[in-house]
Structures are given as structure tokens and as C-alpha cells.
């Protein structure tokens, strides 16, 4: 394999030899589905109580804004959870480094290179895997500490 990244147009063959690293990097989502349902339920109950108070005072237009409030918050969380389906997969085997990047719709790109010339470094925005003048970035959604830890683990796998 030449010392450069090769974009793959089809599924790559099974790695030959041992696999030193197989990491799937996903964005962190701190609120689980149960937590989301509890939060929306609490928001609906609070808005119902406030709506009853304002309706008893004759301020019925407030009800429209409170319904809109719940709908917009639920929509924002839906967009956020959909973005959380994006992921990067890095595989380091004896014969290759393979990077697969998928967006929230499941579409994506994949690259393959020889592990002999690859080197990883934690950059400001992502972990860069450089080889042959070309760089592929992974883990843009990781925190700085996570990027540093992943770059260290990736370099250890590349050295094996």
C-alpha cells in the first residue's frame, strides 16, 4: 500500500492480521430519552399551571405562547438527538488504518492507508491522522482532553 490516503468507493476487505484499535467515536448526549420525557412532562405541567392562571385572568393569548414554547423545545432536542447519530470509526490493523465518517443520515466517507507512515496528533478542533501530505480529521466533537487521550491511544496502536 502506498503512503497516502485512498478514498474507498466500496466496502474494504476484512483486515489481515490482528486489530490493534477499533474505536467508534460518537458525540456525547447528556440527557437520556427517559430524562427528556421527564423534562418535557415537567415543562408541560408547569405550562398547564401557568396557562390556567393566565386563563382565569382573561389572558388567553398566553396559552398560544406556552404551547409554542413546548413545541420549540421538543423540536430543538429532536434536532440535537439526530445530530448525535453522527460518528467516526477508526480501525488500526496490522495492514491498514481505516477511517469511516458518517453523518446523522448515515451517509459518509471512508479512507484507508498503511499504518507504517501514519501519525496522529491532537489538534485544536479534532484528532488529525496525517500521512503522505494528506490529513484526515476525526473526533471533532470530542473535548480537548478526550482528543488528547484518543491521539495517544491511536499513536500507541499505530506503533504496534
mmCIF file with all atom_site columns, N, CA, C and O in Angstrom, residues 106-138:
data_model
loop_
_atom_site.group_PDB
_atom_site.id
_atom_site.type_symbol
_atom_site.label_atom_id
_atom_site.label_alt_id
_atom_site.label_comp_id
_atom_site.label_asym_id
_atom_site.label_entity_id
_atom_site.label_seq_id
_atom_site.pdbx_PDB_ins_code
_atom_site.Cartn_x
_atom_site.Cartn_y
_atom_site.Cartn_z
_atom_site.occupancy
_atom_site.B_iso_or_equiv
_atom_site.pdbx_formal_charge
_atom_site.auth_seq_id
_atom_site.auth_comp_id
_atom_site.auth_asym_id
_atom_site.auth_atom_id
_atom_site.pdbx_PDB_model_num
ATOM 1   N N  . UNK A 1 106 ? -26.490 8.781  8.030  1.00 0.00 ? 106 UNK A N  1
ATOM 2   C CA . UNK A 1 106 ? -25.844 7.518  7.695  1.00 0.00 ? 106 UNK A CA 1
ATOM 3   C C  . UNK A 1 106 ? -24.960 7.593  6.469  1.00 0.00 ? 106 UNK A C  1
ATOM 4   O O  . UNK A 1 106 ? -24.309 6.618  6.115  1.00 0.00 ? 106 UNK A O  1
ATOM 5   N N  . UNK A 1 107 ? -24.929 8.737  5.796  1.00 0.00 ? 107 UNK A N  1
ATOM 6   C CA . UNK A 1 107 ? -24.060 8.907  4.638  1.00 0.00 ? 107 UNK A CA 1
ATOM 7   C C  . UNK A 1 107 ? -22.672 9.265  5.127  1.00 0.00 ? 107 UNK A C  1
ATOM 8   O O  . UNK A 1 107 ? -22.522 9.844  6.198  1.00 0.00 ? 107 UNK A O  1
ATOM 9   N N  . UNK A 1 108 ? -21.680 8.932  4.341  1.00 0.00 ? 108 UNK A N  1
ATOM 10  C CA . UNK A 1 108 ? -20.351 9.289  4.804  1.00 0.00 ? 108 UNK A CA 1
ATOM 11  C C  . UNK A 1 108 ? -19.258 8.923  3.842  1.00 0.00 ? 108 UNK A C  1
ATOM 12  O O  . UNK A 1 108 ? -19.495 8.521  2.714  1.00 0.00 ? 108 UNK A O  1
ATOM 13  N N  . UNK A 1 109 ? -18.051 9.087  4.338  1.00 0.00 ? 109 UNK A N  1
ATOM 14  C CA . UNK A 1 109 ? -16.843 8.812  3.579  1.00 0.00 ? 109 UNK A CA 1
ATOM 15  C C  . UNK A 1 109 ? -15.983 7.839  4.360  1.00 0.00 ? 109 UNK A C  1
ATOM 16  O O  . UNK A 1 109 ? -16.089 7.741  5.577  1.00 0.00 ? 109 UNK A O  1
ATOM 17  N N  . UNK A 1 110 ? -15.103 7.169  3.627  1.00 0.00 ? 110 UNK A N  1
ATOM 18  C CA . UNK A 1 110 ? -14.149 6.292  4.292  1.00 0.00 ? 110 UNK A CA 1
ATOM 19  C C  . UNK A 1 110 ? -12.825 6.355  3.548  1.00 0.00 ? 110 UNK A C  1
ATOM 20  O O  . UNK A 1 110 ? -12.778 6.549  2.349  1.00 0.00 ? 110 UNK A O  1
ATOM 21  N N  . UNK A 1 111 ? -11.750 6.245  4.331  1.00 0.00 ? 111 UNK A N  1
ATOM 22  C CA . UNK A 1 111 ? -10.403 6.300  3.803  1.00 0.00 ? 111 UNK A CA 1
ATOM 23  C C  . UNK A 1 111 ? -9.619  5.138  4.378  1.00 0.00 ? 111 UNK A C  1
ATOM 24  O O  . UNK A 1 111 ? -9.908  4.667  5.465  1.00 0.00 ? 111 UNK A O  1
ATOM 25  N N  . UNK A 1 112 ? -8.607  4.738  3.623  1.00 0.00 ? 112 UNK A N  1
ATOM 26  C CA . UNK A 1 112 ? -7.748  3.665  4.079  1.00 0.00 ? 112 UNK A CA 1
ATOM 27  C C  . UNK A 1 112 ? -6.298  4.022  3.748  1.00 0.00 ? 112 UNK A C  1
ATOM 28  O O  . UNK A 1 112 ? -6.030  4.631  2.716  1.00 0.00 ? 112 UNK A O  1
ATOM 29  N N  . UNK A 1 113 ? -5.388  3.663  4.648  1.00 0.00 ? 113 UNK A N  1
ATOM 30  C CA . UNK A 1 113 ? -3.966  3.931  4.440  1.00 0.00 ? 113 UNK A CA 1
ATOM 31  C C  . UNK A 1 113 ? -3.162  2.861  5.160  1.00 0.00 ? 113 UNK A C  1
ATOM 32  O O  . UNK A 1 113 ? -3.684  2.099  5.969  1.00 0.00 ? 113 UNK A O  1
ATOM 33  N N  . UNK A 1 114 ? -1.873  2.846  4.859  1.00 0.00 ? 114 UNK A N  1
ATOM 34  C CA . UNK A 1 114 ? -0.967  1.931  5.547  1.00 0.00 ? 114 UNK A CA 1
ATOM 35  C C  . UNK A 1 114 ? -0.632  2.506  6.916  1.00 0.00 ? 114 UNK A C  1
ATOM 36  O O  . UNK A 1 114 ? -0.379  3.699  7.048  1.00 0.00 ? 114 UNK A O  1
ATOM 37  N N  . UNK A 1 115 ? -0.587  1.683  7.952  1.00 0.00 ? 115 UNK A N  1
ATOM 38  C CA . UNK A 1 115 ? -0.255  2.199  9.280  1.00 0.00 ? 115 UNK A CA 1
ATOM 39  C C  . UNK A 1 115 ? 1.230   2.517  9.457  1.00 0.00 ? 115 UNK A C  1
ATOM 40  O O  . UNK A 1 115 ? 1.613   3.142  10.438 1.00 0.00 ? 115 UNK A O  1
ATOM 41  N N  . UNK A 1 116 ? 2.064   2.129  8.518  1.00 0.00 ? 116 UNK A N  1
ATOM 42  C CA . UNK A 1 116 ? 3.506   2.322  8.666  1.00 0.00 ? 116 UNK A CA 1
ATOM 43  C C  . UNK A 1 116 ? 3.914   3.793  8.645  1.00 0.00 ? 116 UNK A C  1
ATOM 44  O O  . UNK A 1 116 ? 4.898   4.173  9.259  1.00 0.00 ? 116 UNK A O  1
ATOM 45  N N  . UNK A 1 117 ? 3.170   4.628  7.916  1.00 0.00 ? 117 UNK A N  1
ATOM 46  C CA . UNK A 1 117 ? 3.547   6.029  7.783  1.00 0.00 ? 117 UNK A CA 1
ATOM 47  C C  . UNK A 1 117 ? 2.585   6.973  8.485  1.00 0.00 ? 117 UNK A C  1
ATOM 48  O O  . UNK A 1 117 ? 2.773   8.183  8.448  1.00 0.00 ? 117 UNK A O  1
ATOM 49  N N  . UNK A 1 118 ? 1.560   6.477  9.106  1.00 0.00 ? 118 UNK A N  1
ATOM 50  C CA . UNK A 1 118 ? 0.537   7.330  9.722  1.00 0.00 ? 118 UNK A CA 1
ATOM 51  C C  . UNK A 1 118 ? 0.984   7.810  11.102 1.00 0.00 ? 118 UNK A C  1
ATOM 52  O O  . UNK A 1 118 ? 1.693   7.110  11.822 1.00 0.00 ? 118 UNK A O  1
ATOM 53  N N  . UNK A 1 119 ? 0.549   9.017  11.444 1.00 0.00 ? 119 UNK A N  1
ATOM 54  C CA . UNK A 1 119 ? 0.834   9.597  12.752 1.00 0.00 ? 119 UNK A CA 1
ATOM 55  C C  . UNK A 1 119 ? -0.371  10.429 13.169 1.00 0.00 ? 119 UNK A C  1
ATOM 56  O O  . UNK A 1 119 ? -0.926  11.175 12.378 1.00 0.00 ? 119 UNK A O  1
ATOM 57  N N  . UNK A 1 120 ? -0.770  10.295 14.440 1.00 0.00 ? 120 UNK A N  1
ATOM 58  C CA . UNK A 1 120 ? -1.928  11.024 14.963 1.00 0.00 ? 120 UNK A CA 1
ATOM 59  C C  . UNK A 1 120 ? -1.466  12.142 15.876 1.00 0.00 ? 120 UNK A C  1
ATOM 60  O O  . UNK A 1 120 ? -0.470  12.018 16.583 1.00 0.00 ? 120 UNK A O  1
ATOM 61  N N  . UNK A 1 121 ? -2.219  13.240 15.853 1.00 0.00 ? 121 UNK A N  1
ATOM 62  C CA . UNK A 1 121 ? -1.939  14.357 16.760 1.00 0.00 ? 121 UNK A CA 1
ATOM 63  C C  . UNK A 1 121 ? -3.249  15.028 17.140 1.00 0.00 ? 121 UNK A C  1
ATOM 64  O O  . UNK A 1 121 ? -4.176  15.103 16.341 1.00 0.00 ? 121 UNK A O  1
ATOM 65  N N  . UNK A 1 122 ? -3.304  15.494 18.371 1.00 0.00 ? 122 UNK A N  1
ATOM 66  C CA . UNK A 1 122 ? -4.484  16.214 18.851 1.00 0.00 ? 122 UNK A CA 1
ATOM 67  C C  . UNK A 1 122 ? -4.364  17.667 18.416 1.00 0.00 ? 122 UNK A C  1
ATOM 68  O O  . UNK A 1 122 ? -3.448  18.368 18.824 1.00 0.00 ? 122 UNK A O  1
ATOM 69  N N  . UNK A 1 123 ? -5.258  18.113 17.572 1.00 0.00 ? 123 UNK A N  1
ATOM 70  C CA . UNK A 1 123 ? -5.272  19.493 17.084 1.00 0.00 ? 123 UNK A CA 1
ATOM 71  C C  . UNK A 1 123 ? -6.289  20.294 17.888 1.00 0.00 ? 123 UNK A C  1
ATOM 72  O O  . UNK A 1 123 ? -6.903  19.779 18.818 1.00 0.00 ? 123 UNK A O  1
ATOM 73  N N  . UNK A 1 124 ? -6.478  21.552 17.504 1.00 0.00 ? 124 UNK A N  1
ATOM 74  C CA . UNK A 1 124 ? -7.431  22.412 18.210 1.00 0.00 ? 124 UNK A CA 1
ATOM 75  C C  . UNK A 1 124 ? -8.872  21.931 18.067 1.00 0.00 ? 124 UNK A C  1
ATOM 76  O O  . UNK A 1 124 ? -9.657  22.031 18.993 1.00 0.00 ? 124 UNK A O  1
ATOM 77  N N  . UNK A 1 125 ? -9.219  21.424 16.895 1.00 0.00 ? 125 UNK A N  1
ATOM 78  C CA . UNK A 1 125 ? -10.611 21.085 16.628 1.00 0.00 ? 125 UNK A CA 1
ATOM 79  C C  . UNK A 1 125 ? -10.890 19.592 16.474 1.00 0.00 ? 125 UNK A C  1
ATOM 80  O O  . UNK A 1 125 ? -12.043 19.188 16.495 1.00 0.00 ? 125 UNK A O  1
ATOM 81  N N  . UNK A 1 126 ? -9.873  18.776 16.282 1.00 0.00 ? 126 UNK A N  1
ATOM 82  C CA . UNK A 1 126 ? -10.086 17.350 16.051 1.00 0.00 ? 126 UNK A CA 1
ATOM 83  C C  . UNK A 1 126 ? -8.769  16.605 16.241 1.00 0.00 ? 126 UNK A C  1
ATOM 84  O O  . UNK A 1 126 ? -7.737  17.206 16.524 1.00 0.00 ? 126 UNK A O  1
ATOM 85  N N  . UNK A 1 127 ? -8.808  15.293 16.078 1.00 0.00 ? 127 UNK A N  1
ATOM 86  C CA . UNK A 1 127 ? -7.603  14.469 16.053 1.00 0.00 ? 127 UNK A CA 1
ATOM 87  C C  . UNK A 1 127 ? -7.236  14.295 14.584 1.00 0.00 ? 127 UNK A C  1
ATOM 88  O O  . UNK A 1 127 ? -8.040  13.815 13.788 1.00 0.00 ? 127 UNK A O  1
ATOM 89  N N  . UNK A 1 128 ? -6.026  14.702 14.235 1.00 0.00 ? 128 UNK A N  1
ATOM 90  C CA . UNK A 1 128 ? -5.573  14.633 12.852 1.00 0.00 ? 128 UNK A CA 1
ATOM 91  C C  . UNK A 1 128 ? -4.722  13.388 12.667 1.00 0.00 ? 128 UNK A C  1
ATOM 92  O O  . UNK A 1 128 ? -3.795  13.141 13.437 1.00 0.00 ? 128 UNK A O  1
ATOM 93  N N  . UNK A 1 129 ? -5.036  12.614 11.636 1.00 0.00 ? 129 UNK A N  1
ATOM 94  C CA . UNK A 1 129 ? -4.230  11.460 11.253 1.00 0.00 ? 129 UNK A CA 1
ATOM 95  C C  . UNK A 1 129 ? -3.559  11.843 9.943  1.00 0.00 ? 129 UNK A C  1
ATOM 96  O O  . UNK A 1 129 ? -4.225  11.985 8.921  1.00 0.00 ? 129 UNK A O  1
ATOM 97  N N  . UNK A 1 130 ? -2.251  12.051 10.004 1.00 0.00 ? 130 UNK A N  1
ATOM 98  C CA . UNK A 1 130 ? -1.512  12.553 8.848  1.00 0.00 ? 130 UNK A CA 1
ATOM 99  C C  . UNK A 1 130 ? -0.657  11.460 8.242  1.00 0.00 ? 130 UNK A C  1
ATOM 100 O O  . UNK A 1 130 ? -0.082  10.640 8.952  1.00 0.00 ? 130 UNK A O  1
ATOM 101 N N  . UNK A 1 131 ? -0.587  11.493 6.902  1.00 0.00 ? 131 UNK A N  1
ATOM 102 C CA . UNK A 1 131 ? 0.276   10.573 6.183  1.00 0.00 ? 131 UNK A CA 1
ATOM 103 C C  . UNK A 1 131 ? 0.362   11.010 4.736  1.00 0.00 ? 131 UNK A C  1
ATOM 104 O O  . UNK A 1 131 ? -0.655  11.336 4.120  1.00 0.00 ? 131 UNK A O  1
ATOM 105 N N  . UNK A 1 132 ? 1.561   11.053 4.218  1.00 0.00 ? 132 UNK A N  1
ATOM 106 C CA . UNK A 1 132 ? 1.759   11.338 2.803  1.00 0.00 ? 132 UNK A CA 1
ATOM 107 C C  . UNK A 1 132 ? 1.232   12.696 2.366  1.00 0.00 ? 132 UNK A C  1
ATOM 108 O O  . UNK A 1 132 ? 0.724   12.825 1.271  1.00 0.00 ? 132 UNK A O  1
ATOM 109 N N  . UNK A 1 133 ? 1.310   13.693 3.213  1.00 0.00 ? 133 UNK A N  1
ATOM 110 C CA . UNK A 1 133 ? 0.843   15.023 2.850  1.00 0.00 ? 133 UNK A CA 1
ATOM 111 C C  . UNK A 1 133 ? -0.655  15.221 2.975  1.00 0.00 ? 133 UNK A C  1
ATOM 112 O O  . UNK A 1 133 ? -1.161  16.303 2.727  1.00 0.00 ? 133 UNK A O  1
ATOM 113 N N  . UNK A 1 134 ? -1.378  14.215 3.344  1.00 0.00 ? 134 UNK A N  1
ATOM 114 C CA . UNK A 1 134 ? -2.835  14.308 3.480  1.00 0.00 ? 134 UNK A CA 1
ATOM 115 C C  . UNK A 1 134 ? -3.214  14.066 4.933  1.00 0.00 ? 134 UNK A C  1
ATOM 116 O O  . UNK A 1 134 ? -2.619  13.226 5.601  1.00 0.00 ? 134 UNK A O  1
ATOM 117 N N  . UNK A 1 135 ? -4.191  14.794 5.403  1.00 0.00 ? 135 UNK A N  1
ATOM 118 C CA . UNK A 1 135 ? -4.654  14.653 6.787  1.00 0.00 ? 135 UNK A CA 1
ATOM 119 C C  . UNK A 1 135 ? -6.138  14.362 6.796  1.00 0.00 ? 135 UNK A C  1
ATOM 120 O O  . UNK A 1 135 ? -6.913  14.999 6.077  1.00 0.00 ? 135 UNK A O  1
ATOM 121 N N  . UNK A 1 136 ? -6.527  13.398 7.608  1.00 0.00 ? 136 UNK A N  1
ATOM 122 C CA . UNK A 1 136 ? -7.935  13.108 7.841  1.00 0.00 ? 136 UNK A CA 1
ATOM 123 C C  . UNK A 1 136 ? -8.203  13.404 9.310  1.00 0.00 ? 136 UNK A C  1
ATOM 124 O O  . UNK A 1 136 ? -7.469  12.945 10.181 1.00 0.00 ? 136 UNK A O  1
ATOM 125 N N  . UNK A 1 137 ? -9.235  14.204 9.558  1.00 0.00 ? 137 UNK A N  1
ATOM 126 C CA . UNK A 1 137 ? -9.567  14.572 10.931 1.00 0.00 ? 137 UNK A CA 1
ATOM 127 C C  . UNK A 1 137 ? -10.750 13.752 11.424 1.00 0.00 ? 137 UNK A C  1
ATOM 128 O O  . UNK A 1 137 ? -11.723 13.554 10.698 1.00 0.00 ? 137 UNK A O  1
ATOM 129 N N  . UNK A 1 138 ? -10.650 13.304 12.665 1.00 0.00 ? 138 UNK A N  1
ATOM 130 C CA . UNK A 1 138 ? -11.728 12.546 13.303 1.00 0.00 ? 138 UNK A CA 1
ATOM 131 C C  . UNK A 1 138 ? -11.987 13.131 14.685 1.00 0.00 ? 138 UNK A C  1
ATOM 132 O O  . UNK A 1 138 ? -11.140 13.797 15.263 1.00 0.00 ? 138 UNK A O  1
#
